[in-house]
Amino acid sequence: MKTNLKDKVVYQIFVRSFYDANNDGNGDILGIYNKLEYLSDLGVDAIWLTPFYETNFVDAGYDVLDYKSIWSKFGSLNDFAKLTKKARELNIDIIIDVVLNHVSSQHSWFQKAIESPENKEHNYFIWREKLTPEEQKATSIFGGSAWEWQPNVQKYYFHLFSTDQVDLNWAHPDTQAAFVDIINFWYDLGVRGFRLDAIKHVAKNFDNVEQNPYFSWCKGAQEYLEKFNELAFKNKPDAYTFGEASGITVEELIKYGAGKSPLANNFFNFSWWWIGWSNKTGRNGFNANWDYQDFINAQIPFQHNDEISPSLMSNFLSNHDTSRAISRWGDYPFFWKESAKSLALLLFSMRGIPIIYYGEEIGMTNSYFENRQDFVDIDMKNAFASLVDREKIYSESEMLIYANINSRDSGRGPLRWNLEKNNGFSSQKAWINTSLDDPRMNVETQTLDKNSILNFYKKLIFLYKNDLKDLLVDGKAKLEITKDGICKISREFKGEKLIFYLNLTKKELPFAEKIQQKPLLSSYRDLKKPEDFLRPFESILIKE
């Protein structure tokens, strides 16, 4: 049964870490193909694949070499066609990442651009022969100047991210036309969902760099994206888009998503993104004093605003740019199951499309890294070089502690399928470190355990899509913190009401509510009706 956008449950796959079909240590397209029945049984309607294009994998595939290809480690276009065909038979949409802001410096576009300023591809990029004082202030998100000298053409090129990721010039119609062609290519191969990466950065204005260092929503962004949407999607009524604009505000969400010409059909809600990150160094540090009440307080402006429809935003606990939710906010190993189930209830209690990050459904924890050389991610390599070697903000040991808590690599470990060699991911050693061994933390073991995290997710998704669909998709939301510190989320629709009571701490909290009903779901296996207190990470769902 096909679903509307607002009804979907989405599952994000970091392709290199999902399942290795050809046993070379890298997850691949056929690995996903082989596990589609698992995803169908879980109950998801769409799978979002991180970039799988030809790449040098400098930034996890977001440094694209060819938008119409599959990286050789991941398979072939024939493999992809098999995947989309079988997924369609199972009523699972394929969502792909389209990296709008930049390409690899090895991409044929850039290589042609540096051959001669007369080549059409030269128009695709942002060039300067000389930098103004204001332009010189522009810095890369990954550190250092955002400008790099290109000797072939005797010009600087702009890169908001790494020097290997060259920003595109969306002001030029040739760039827009090139991306329309890319959308058409993948649509014809069966893709129906398109995640538009870093869309708020597509326009660049260098008049006031210090006030807008990340070039967010610069003048021109709306115009470029509206034109692109018109050209790419006007004849594709069954296609839909997700806009990735980190830190998007309520006002921006309404402005760019709820108007007559939305820049995307849906935007990711980053309300929980920074919880636990250092106030000084972001995900390259750790804030031990993070407050679980931010889960509610950060969401209230989005959840209580009637201008934001259920289809307009997506919620997530983790993704490819974060570490794993259990390791950040849960309590492993003592309240592992309970905290994983509580976070699942938190995710599904919110208005908006829930996105499950691969492995979340079995409570996967962070991968572990013993030294800086073990990390693959360019962001982590730059962080050690900057924060330890140059600025000396952290010692080596401190940085390792923080990196094992919050780094992107720690959330990219191989999915644990069973208790066989390499947890059933591959017969070969995986491309990246895995989490510490735990015989409970795999798909096969949890499939057989009716009280497992995996089976809890299955029940929750089933209720979301069936018995509680109207309430959880269209229901009005009310979020609050009780006087005893319990997170209370109410959902109401046409006289019916659901209440989530969530204890997101590892201590008992007094429970003053008087409830008559047995919980529909509980993070504890006894499904007990609480009376005087909620146990550590005890969270329940009640239908009044």
Coordinates of C-alpha atoms in Angstrom, one line a residue:
M1 CA 0.0 0.0 0.0
K2 CA 1.4 3.3 -1.0
T3 CA 1.6 6.0 1.6
N4 CA 1.4 9.8 1.6
L5 CA 4.5 11.6 2.6
K6 CA 3.2 12.5 6.0
D7 CA 2.5 8.8 6.8
K8 CA 5.9 7.5 6.0
V9 CA 8.4 5.8 8.3
V10 CA 11.9 6.4 6.9
Y11 CA 15.0 4.3 7.5
Q12 CA 18.4 5.8 6.8
I13 CA 21.2 3.6 5.6
F14 CA 24.9 4.5 5.6
V15 CA 25.6 2.3 2.6
R16 CA 29.1 1.3 3.4
S17 CA 28.1 -0.1 6.8
F18 CA 24.8 -1.8 6.2
Y19 CA 25.6 -5.3 4.7
D20 CA 28.4 -6.6 2.6
A21 CA 27.1 -8.9 -0.2
N22 CA 30.5 -9.5 -1.9
N23 CA 32.6 -9.9 1.2
D24 CA 35.2 -7.2 0.6
G25 CA 34.6 -5.4 4.0
N26 CA 32.4 -2.7 2.5
G27 CA 28.6 -2.6 2.6
D28 CA 27.1 -2.3 -0.9
I29 CA 23.9 -1.9 -3.0
L30 CA 23.4 -5.7 -3.3
G31 CA 23.8 -5.9 0.5
I32 CA 20.7 -3.6 0.8
Y33 CA 18.9 -5.6 -1.9
N34 CA 19.5 -8.8 0.1
K35 CA 18.1 -7.3 3.2
L36 CA 15.0 -5.6 1.8
E37 CA 12.7 -8.2 3.4
Y38 CA 14.1 -7.4 6.8
L39 CA 13.3 -3.7 6.2
S40 CA 9.8 -4.6 5.0
D41 CA 9.3 -6.7 8.1
L42 CA 10.4 -3.9 10.2
G43 CA 7.6 -1.8 8.6
V44 CA 9.4 1.1 7.0
D45 CA 8.0 2.8 3.8
A46 CA 11.2 4.3 2.5
I47 CA 14.9 3.9 2.8
W48 CA 17.2 6.9 2.5
L49 CA 20.7 6.0 1.1
T50 CA 23.7 8.1 1.9
P51 CA 25.8 9.0 -1.2
F52 CA 26.8 5.9 -3.2
Y53 CA 28.2 7.8 -6.2
E54 CA 31.8 7.4 -7.5
T55 CA 33.9 9.1 -4.8
N56 CA 37.3 9.4 -3.1
F57 CA 35.3 9.0 0.2
V58 CA 37.1 12.0 1.6
D59 CA 33.8 13.1 3.3
A60 CA 31.9 9.8 3.4
G61 CA 30.8 10.1 -0.2
Y62 CA 29.7 13.7 -0.1
D63 CA 32.7 14.4 -2.3
V64 CA 31.1 13.3 -5.5
L65 CA 33.1 12.4 -8.6
D66 CA 30.2 11.4 -10.9
Y67 CA 26.5 11.9 -10.1
K68 CA 25.4 9.2 -12.6
S69 CA 27.5 6.4 -11.3
I70 CA 27.9 3.9 -8.5
W71 CA 31.2 3.7 -6.6
S72 CA 32.9 0.5 -7.6
K73 CA 33.1 -0.6 -3.9
F74 CA 29.2 -0.4 -3.8
G75 CA 28.4 -2.1 -7.1
S76 CA 26.9 -1.1 -10.4
L77 CA 23.9 0.7 -11.9
N78 CA 22.5 -2.8 -12.7
D79 CA 22.6 -3.5 -9.0
F80 CA 20.8 -0.3 -8.3
A81 CA 18.1 -1.1 -10.8
K82 CA 17.6 -4.5 -9.1
L83 CA 17.3 -2.7 -5.8
T84 CA 14.7 -0.2 -6.9
K85 CA 12.6 -2.9 -8.7
K86 CA 12.5 -5.1 -5.7
A87 CA 11.9 -2.2 -3.3
R88 CA 8.9 -1.1 -5.4
E89 CA 7.4 -4.6 -5.2
L90 CA 7.7 -4.3 -1.4
N91 CA 6.2 -0.8 -1.4
I92 CA 9.4 0.7 -0.2
D93 CA 10.5 4.0 -1.8
I94 CA 14.2 4.7 -2.4
I95 CA 15.4 8.2 -1.3
I96 CA 18.8 9.3 -2.4
D97 CA 21.2 12.1 -1.4
V98 CA 21.7 14.8 -3.9
V99 CA 24.7 16.9 -2.9
L100 CA 23.8 20.3 -4.3
N101 CA 26.4 22.5 -2.8
H102 CA 29.7 21.0 -3.9
V103 CA 31.5 18.3 -5.9
S104 CA 34.8 16.6 -5.5
S105 CA 37.8 18.4 -6.8
Q106 CA 38.4 15.3 -9.0
H107 CA 35.0 15.5 -10.5
S108 CA 35.1 15.8 -14.3
W109 CA 33.3 19.2 -14.1
F110 CA 36.1 20.7 -12.0
Q111 CA 38.8 19.0 -14.1
K112 CA 37.3 20.6 -17.2
A113 CA 36.8 23.9 -15.4
I114 CA 40.6 24.1 -14.6
E115 CA 41.6 23.2 -18.2
S116 CA 40.3 26.6 -19.4
P117 CA 38.1 29.4 -18.3
E118 CA 36.4 29.1 -21.7
N119 CA 35.0 25.7 -20.9
K120 CA 31.3 25.6 -19.9
E121 CA 32.1 23.8 -16.7
H122 CA 34.1 26.8 -15.5
N123 CA 30.8 28.5 -15.0
Y124 CA 29.8 25.8 -12.5
F125 CA 32.2 27.1 -9.8
I126 CA 32.9 30.2 -7.8
W127 CA 36.2 31.9 -8.8
R128 CA 38.1 35.0 -7.8
E129 CA 41.3 36.4 -9.3
K130 CA 41.8 38.5 -6.2
L131 CA 40.1 38.4 -2.8
T132 CA 38.6 41.4 -1.2
P133 CA 39.2 42.0 2.5
E134 CA 35.7 40.7 3.2
E135 CA 36.2 37.6 1.1
Q136 CA 39.4 36.8 2.9
K137 CA 37.4 36.4 6.1
A138 CA 35.6 33.3 4.7
T139 CA 36.6 30.2 6.5
S140 CA 35.9 26.5 5.8
I141 CA 33.5 24.6 8.1
F142 CA 36.4 22.1 8.3
G143 CA 38.9 24.8 9.3
G144 CA 41.2 27.2 7.5
S145 CA 40.5 29.5 4.6
A146 CA 37.5 28.8 2.3
W147 CA 39.6 29.8 -0.7
E148 CA 42.2 27.7 -2.5
W149 CA 44.5 28.9 -5.2
Q150 CA 44.2 27.0 -8.5
P151 CA 47.4 27.5 -10.5
N152 CA 46.1 26.3 -13.9
V153 CA 43.6 29.1 -14.2
Q154 CA 45.4 31.5 -11.8
K155 CA 42.3 31.9 -9.7
Y156 CA 41.0 31.1 -6.2
Y157 CA 38.1 28.6 -6.0
F158 CA 35.6 28.6 -3.0
H159 CA 35.1 25.6 -0.8
L160 CA 32.8 25.9 2.3
F161 CA 33.7 22.4 3.3
S162 CA 37.1 20.7 2.6
T163 CA 39.5 21.7 -0.2
D164 CA 38.4 18.5 -2.0
Q165 CA 34.8 19.7 -2.0
V166 CA 34.4 22.6 -4.5
D167 CA 31.4 24.8 -4.1
L168 CA 29.1 25.1 -7.1
N169 CA 27.9 28.4 -8.6
W170 CA 24.1 28.1 -8.4
A171 CA 23.7 31.6 -9.8
H172 CA 24.6 30.2 -13.3
P173 CA 21.8 28.5 -15.3
D174 CA 24.3 25.9 -16.5
T175 CA 24.7 24.5 -13.0
Q176 CA 20.9 24.3 -12.4
A177 CA 20.4 22.5 -15.7
A178 CA 23.1 20.0 -14.8
F179 CA 21.3 19.1 -11.6
V180 CA 17.9 18.8 -13.4
D181 CA 19.6 16.3 -15.6
I182 CA 20.8 14.4 -12.6
I183 CA 17.3 14.3 -11.0
N184 CA 15.9 13.0 -14.3
F185 CA 18.5 10.2 -14.5
W186 CA 17.8 8.8 -11.1
Y187 CA 14.0 9.3 -11.3
D188 CA 14.1 7.1 -14.5
L189 CA 15.9 4.4 -12.5
G190 CA 13.1 4.3 -9.9
V191 CA 14.1 6.8 -7.3
R192 CA 11.1 8.8 -5.9
G193 CA 12.6 10.6 -2.9
F194 CA 15.4 13.1 -3.1
R195 CA 17.3 14.5 -0.1
L196 CA 18.7 17.9 -1.1
D197 CA 21.9 18.2 0.9
A198 CA 23.1 21.6 2.3
I199 CA 20.4 23.6 0.4
K200 CA 20.7 26.6 2.6
H201 CA 24.3 27.1 1.4
V202 CA 23.7 27.2 -2.4
A203 CA 23.9 31.0 -2.7
K204 CA 27.0 32.9 -1.6
N205 CA 27.1 36.6 -0.6
F206 CA 30.5 37.9 0.6
D207 CA 29.3 41.4 1.7
N208 CA 29.0 40.4 5.4
V209 CA 31.0 37.2 6.0
E210 CA 31.4 37.7 9.7
Q211 CA 27.7 38.0 10.3
N212 CA 26.9 34.9 8.2
P213 CA 30.1 32.7 8.2
Y214 CA 28.3 29.6 6.9
F215 CA 26.5 31.4 4.1
S216 CA 23.1 30.3 5.3
W217 CA 20.1 31.4 3.1
C218 CA 22.1 34.1 1.3
K219 CA 20.3 36.3 -1.2
G220 CA 19.5 34.2 -4.2
A221 CA 19.1 30.8 -2.5
Q222 CA 15.3 30.9 -2.7
E223 CA 15.3 32.1 -6.3
Y224 CA 17.8 29.4 -7.4
L225 CA 16.0 26.6 -5.7
E226 CA 12.5 27.6 -6.8
K227 CA 13.8 27.5 -10.4
F228 CA 15.5 24.2 -9.9
N229 CA 12.3 22.7 -8.4
E230 CA 10.2 23.9 -11.2
L231 CA 12.5 22.4 -13.9
A232 CA 13.3 19.2 -12.0
F233 CA 10.0 18.1 -10.5
K234 CA 7.0 19.8 -12.3
N235 CA 6.3 16.6 -14.3
K236 CA 7.0 14.2 -11.4
P237 CA 3.9 14.1 -9.2
D238 CA 5.0 11.0 -7.3
A239 CA 8.5 12.5 -6.4
Y240 CA 9.2 14.3 -3.1
T241 CA 12.1 16.1 -1.6
F242 CA 13.7 16.5 1.8
G243 CA 15.6 19.7 2.5
E244 CA 18.7 19.5 4.6
A245 CA 19.3 22.8 6.3
S246 CA 21.0 22.3 9.6
G247 CA 19.7 24.4 12.4
I248 CA 16.6 25.5 10.5
T249 CA 14.4 27.7 12.7
V250 CA 10.6 27.7 12.9
E251 CA 10.5 30.9 10.9
E252 CA 12.7 29.5 8.2
L253 CA 10.8 26.3 8.0
I254 CA 7.5 28.1 7.4
K255 CA 9.1 30.6 5.0
Y256 CA 10.9 28.0 2.8
G257 CA 8.5 25.1 3.3
A258 CA 5.0 26.3 3.8
G259 CA 4.6 28.9 1.1
K260 CA 3.3 28.7 -2.4
S261 CA 6.6 27.6 -3.8
P262 CA 8.3 25.4 -1.1
L263 CA 12.0 24.8 -1.6
A264 CA 11.4 21.2 -0.4
N265 CA 8.4 19.1 0.6
N266 CA 9.9 18.3 4.0
F267 CA 12.8 19.6 6.1
F268 CA 14.9 17.9 8.8
N269 CA 14.2 19.1 12.3
F270 CA 17.6 19.6 14.1
S271 CA 16.1 20.3 17.5
W272 CA 18.1 17.5 19.2
W273 CA 21.2 17.9 17.1
W274 CA 23.4 19.7 19.6
I275 CA 22.3 18.0 22.9
G276 CA 25.5 16.9 24.5
W277 CA 27.9 18.7 22.2
S278 CA 30.5 21.1 23.7
N279 CA 29.4 24.7 23.8
K280 CA 33.0 25.6 22.7
T281 CA 34.0 22.9 20.2
G282 CA 30.7 21.3 19.1
R283 CA 30.7 17.6 18.3
N284 CA 34.5 17.6 18.8
G285 CA 33.9 18.0 22.5
F286 CA 31.3 17.0 25.1
N287 CA 29.1 18.8 27.5
A288 CA 28.6 16.5 30.5
N289 CA 26.0 18.9 31.9
W290 CA 23.5 18.5 29.0
D291 CA 19.9 18.6 30.1
Y292 CA 17.4 15.9 29.0
Q293 CA 14.6 18.5 29.2
D294 CA 16.0 20.1 26.1
F295 CA 14.4 17.2 24.2
I296 CA 11.1 18.9 25.0
N297 CA 12.0 22.5 25.2
A298 CA 13.7 22.5 21.8
Q299 CA 10.8 20.9 20.1
I300 CA 7.9 23.0 21.6
P301 CA 8.2 25.8 19.0
F302 CA 7.9 23.3 16.2
Q303 CA 5.4 20.9 17.7
H304 CA 3.0 23.7 18.9
N305 CA 2.9 25.7 15.7
D306 CA -0.2 25.0 13.6
E307 CA 1.5 26.4 10.5
I308 CA 3.8 23.4 10.4
S309 CA 1.9 20.5 8.8
P310 CA 2.8 16.8 9.7
S311 CA 4.5 16.4 6.3
L312 CA 6.7 19.5 6.6
M313 CA 9.3 18.2 8.9
S314 CA 11.2 15.0 9.9
N315 CA 12.5 14.1 13.3
F316 CA 15.6 11.9 14.0
L317 CA 17.7 10.8 17.0
S318 CA 20.9 10.0 15.0
N319 CA 22.2 10.2 11.5
H320 CA 25.4 10.0 9.5
D321 CA 26.6 13.3 11.0
T322 CA 26.2 12.3 14.6
S323 CA 27.2 9.6 17.0
R324 CA 24.6 7.1 18.2
A325 CA 21.7 8.1 20.4
I326 CA 22.2 5.4 22.9
S327 CA 25.8 6.3 23.5
R328 CA 25.0 10.0 23.7
W329 CA 21.8 10.0 25.7
G330 CA 21.0 6.5 26.9
D331 CA 22.6 4.3 29.6
Y332 CA 24.6 1.4 28.3
P333 CA 24.9 -1.3 29.6
F334 CA 22.8 -0.8 32.7
F335 CA 19.6 0.5 31.2
W336 CA 20.4 -0.3 27.6
K337 CA 17.1 -1.7 26.6
E338 CA 15.0 0.7 28.6
S339 CA 16.8 3.8 27.3
A340 CA 16.7 2.6 23.7
K341 CA 13.0 2.0 23.9
S342 CA 12.4 5.3 25.7
L343 CA 14.2 7.1 22.9
A344 CA 12.1 5.3 20.3
L345 CA 9.0 6.4 22.1
L346 CA 10.3 10.0 22.1
L347 CA 11.0 9.9 18.4
F348 CA 7.5 8.5 17.5
S349 CA 5.7 10.8 19.9
M350 CA 6.5 13.8 17.8
R351 CA 4.5 15.4 14.9
G352 CA 6.5 14.9 11.7
I353 CA 8.1 12.0 9.8
P354 CA 10.2 9.7 12.0
I355 CA 13.6 8.7 10.6
I356 CA 15.3 5.6 12.0
Y357 CA 19.1 5.5 11.6
Y358 CA 20.3 2.0 10.7
G359 CA 21.1 0.0 13.8
E360 CA 18.9 2.1 16.1
E361 CA 16.3 -0.6 16.0
I362 CA 18.7 -3.0 17.8
G363 CA 20.1 -0.4 20.2
M364 CA 23.5 -0.2 18.5
T365 CA 26.1 1.8 20.4
N366 CA 29.1 3.8 19.2
S367 CA 32.0 2.2 17.5
Y368 CA 35.2 2.4 19.6
F369 CA 38.5 3.9 18.5
E370 CA 41.8 3.4 20.4
N371 CA 43.8 6.1 18.7
R372 CA 43.5 9.0 16.3
Q373 CA 44.8 6.8 13.4
D374 CA 41.8 4.6 13.6
F375 CA 39.4 7.4 12.5
V376 CA 38.4 7.6 8.9
D377 CA 36.4 10.8 8.9
I378 CA 38.1 14.0 7.6
D379 CA 36.3 16.0 10.3
M380 CA 38.0 14.0 13.0
K381 CA 41.4 14.2 11.4
N382 CA 41.0 18.0 11.2
A383 CA 39.8 18.1 14.8
F384 CA 42.9 16.4 16.2
A385 CA 45.2 18.5 14.1
S386 CA 43.4 21.7 15.2
L387 CA 42.3 21.2 18.8
V388 CA 45.2 19.0 19.9
D389 CA 48.2 19.8 17.8
R390 CA 47.8 23.5 17.0
E391 CA 45.5 25.1 19.5
K392 CA 46.2 22.7 22.3
I393 CA 42.6 23.0 23.6
Y394 CA 42.5 19.3 24.5
S395 CA 45.2 16.7 25.3
E396 CA 45.4 13.6 23.1
S397 CA 43.6 11.5 25.7
E398 CA 40.8 14.1 26.2
M399 CA 40.2 14.3 22.5
L400 CA 40.0 10.5 22.2
I401 CA 37.4 10.4 25.0
Y402 CA 35.3 13.1 23.3
A403 CA 35.7 11.6 19.9
N404 CA 34.4 8.2 21.1
I405 CA 31.3 10.0 22.4
N406 CA 30.4 12.5 19.7
S407 CA 32.4 11.8 16.5
R408 CA 30.6 11.0 13.2
D409 CA 32.8 7.9 12.8
S410 CA 31.5 6.5 16.1
G411 CA 28.0 6.4 14.5
R412 CA 29.0 4.7 11.3
G413 CA 29.9 1.2 12.4
P414 CA 28.8 -1.9 10.6
L415 CA 25.3 -3.2 11.3
R416 CA 25.4 -6.2 13.6
W417 CA 23.4 -9.0 12.0
N418 CA 24.3 -12.1 14.0
L419 CA 26.9 -13.7 16.3
E420 CA 29.0 -15.0 13.4
K421 CA 32.4 -13.6 12.3
N422 CA 32.3 -9.8 12.1
N423 CA 28.8 -9.9 13.4
G424 CA 27.5 -11.3 10.0
F425 CA 28.3 -8.0 8.2
S426 CA 31.1 -9.5 6.1
S427 CA 33.5 -12.4 6.0
Q428 CA 36.2 -9.8 5.8
K429 CA 37.3 -7.2 8.3
A430 CA 35.0 -4.1 8.0
W431 CA 36.3 -0.8 6.6
I432 CA 35.7 0.9 10.0
N433 CA 35.8 -0.1 13.6
T434 CA 32.7 -1.6 15.2
S435 CA 31.1 -1.3 18.6
L436 CA 32.3 -3.4 21.6
D437 CA 31.0 -7.0 21.6
D438 CA 27.6 -7.6 23.1
P439 CA 25.9 -10.9 22.2
R440 CA 22.5 -9.2 22.6
M441 CA 23.2 -6.5 20.1
N442 CA 22.4 -8.1 16.8
V443 CA 19.4 -8.6 14.5
E444 CA 19.2 -12.4 14.7
T445 CA 19.3 -12.6 18.5
Q446 CA 16.7 -9.8 18.9
T447 CA 14.4 -11.3 16.3
L448 CA 14.0 -14.3 18.6
D449 CA 13.4 -12.3 21.8
K450 CA 9.9 -10.9 22.0
N451 CA 11.0 -8.3 24.5
S452 CA 13.9 -7.0 22.4
I453 CA 14.5 -3.5 21.2
L454 CA 14.0 -4.7 17.6
N455 CA 10.6 -6.2 18.4
F456 CA 9.6 -3.1 20.3
Y457 CA 10.4 -1.0 17.2
K458 CA 8.2 -3.3 15.1
K459 CA 5.3 -2.9 17.5
L460 CA 5.7 0.8 17.6
I461 CA 5.9 1.1 13.9
F462 CA 2.8 -1.1 13.5
L463 CA 0.8 1.0 15.9
Y464 CA 2.1 4.2 14.1
K465 CA 0.9 3.0 10.7
N466 CA -2.3 1.3 11.8
D467 CA -4.2 1.6 15.1
L468 CA -2.8 4.9 16.2
K469 CA -2.2 6.4 12.7
D470 CA -4.6 9.3 12.9
L471 CA -3.4 10.3 16.4
L472 CA 0.3 10.0 15.7
V473 CA 0.3 11.5 12.2
D474 CA -2.4 14.2 12.3
G475 CA -3.0 14.6 16.0
K476 CA -2.4 17.9 17.7
A477 CA 0.7 17.8 20.0
K478 CA 1.3 19.2 23.4
L479 CA 4.7 18.9 25.1
E480 CA 5.5 19.7 28.7
I481 CA 7.8 18.8 31.6
T482 CA 5.9 17.9 34.7
K483 CA 6.9 19.3 38.1
D484 CA 8.6 16.0 38.8
G485 CA 10.7 16.2 35.6
I486 CA 8.8 13.7 33.5
C487 CA 8.5 14.5 29.8
K488 CA 4.8 14.4 28.9
I489 CA 3.7 14.4 25.3
S490 CA 0.0 14.4 24.4
R491 CA -1.5 13.8 21.0
E492 CA -5.2 14.5 20.3
F493 CA -7.3 13.9 17.3
K494 CA -11.1 14.0 17.0
G495 CA -11.8 13.4 20.6
E496 CA -9.2 10.6 21.1
K497 CA -6.0 11.1 23.1
L498 CA -2.6 9.5 23.6
I499 CA -0.2 10.4 26.3
F500 CA 3.5 9.5 26.4
Y501 CA 5.2 9.7 29.8
L502 CA 8.9 9.5 29.4
N503 CA 11.6 9.2 32.1
L504 CA 14.8 10.1 30.1
T505 CA 17.0 9.8 33.2
K506 CA 18.8 7.0 35.0
K507 CA 17.1 7.8 38.3
E508 CA 13.6 7.2 39.6
L509 CA 11.2 10.2 39.1
P510 CA 8.0 10.7 41.2
F511 CA 4.9 10.0 39.2
A512 CA 1.8 12.0 40.4
E513 CA -0.5 11.2 37.5
K514 CA -3.4 8.9 38.1
I515 CA -3.9 6.5 35.2
Q516 CA -6.5 3.8 34.9
Q517 CA -5.3 2.1 31.8
K518 CA -2.6 -0.5 31.3
P519 CA 0.1 1.0 29.0
L520 CA -0.1 0.1 25.3
L521 CA 3.7 0.1 25.3
S522 CA 6.4 0.4 28.0
S523 CA 10.1 0.5 28.0
Y524 CA 10.1 -2.2 30.7
R525 CA 9.1 -5.7 29.8
D526 CA 6.6 -6.1 32.6
L527 CA 4.2 -3.4 31.0
K528 CA 3.5 -2.3 34.6
K529 CA 1.1 0.5 35.3
P530 CA 3.2 3.0 37.3
E531 CA 1.8 4.3 40.5
D532 CA 4.1 6.4 42.6
F533 CA 7.2 6.7 40.4
L534 CA 8.7 5.9 37.1
R535 CA 11.8 3.7 37.2
P536 CA 15.0 4.8 35.5
F537 CA 14.3 5.2 31.7
E538 CA 10.8 3.9 32.3
S539 CA 8.6 5.4 29.6
I540 CA 5.0 4.4 28.7
L541 CA 2.3 5.1 26.1
I542 CA -1.3 5.4 27.3
K543 CA -4.5 5.8 25.3
E544 CA -7.2 7.6 27.3

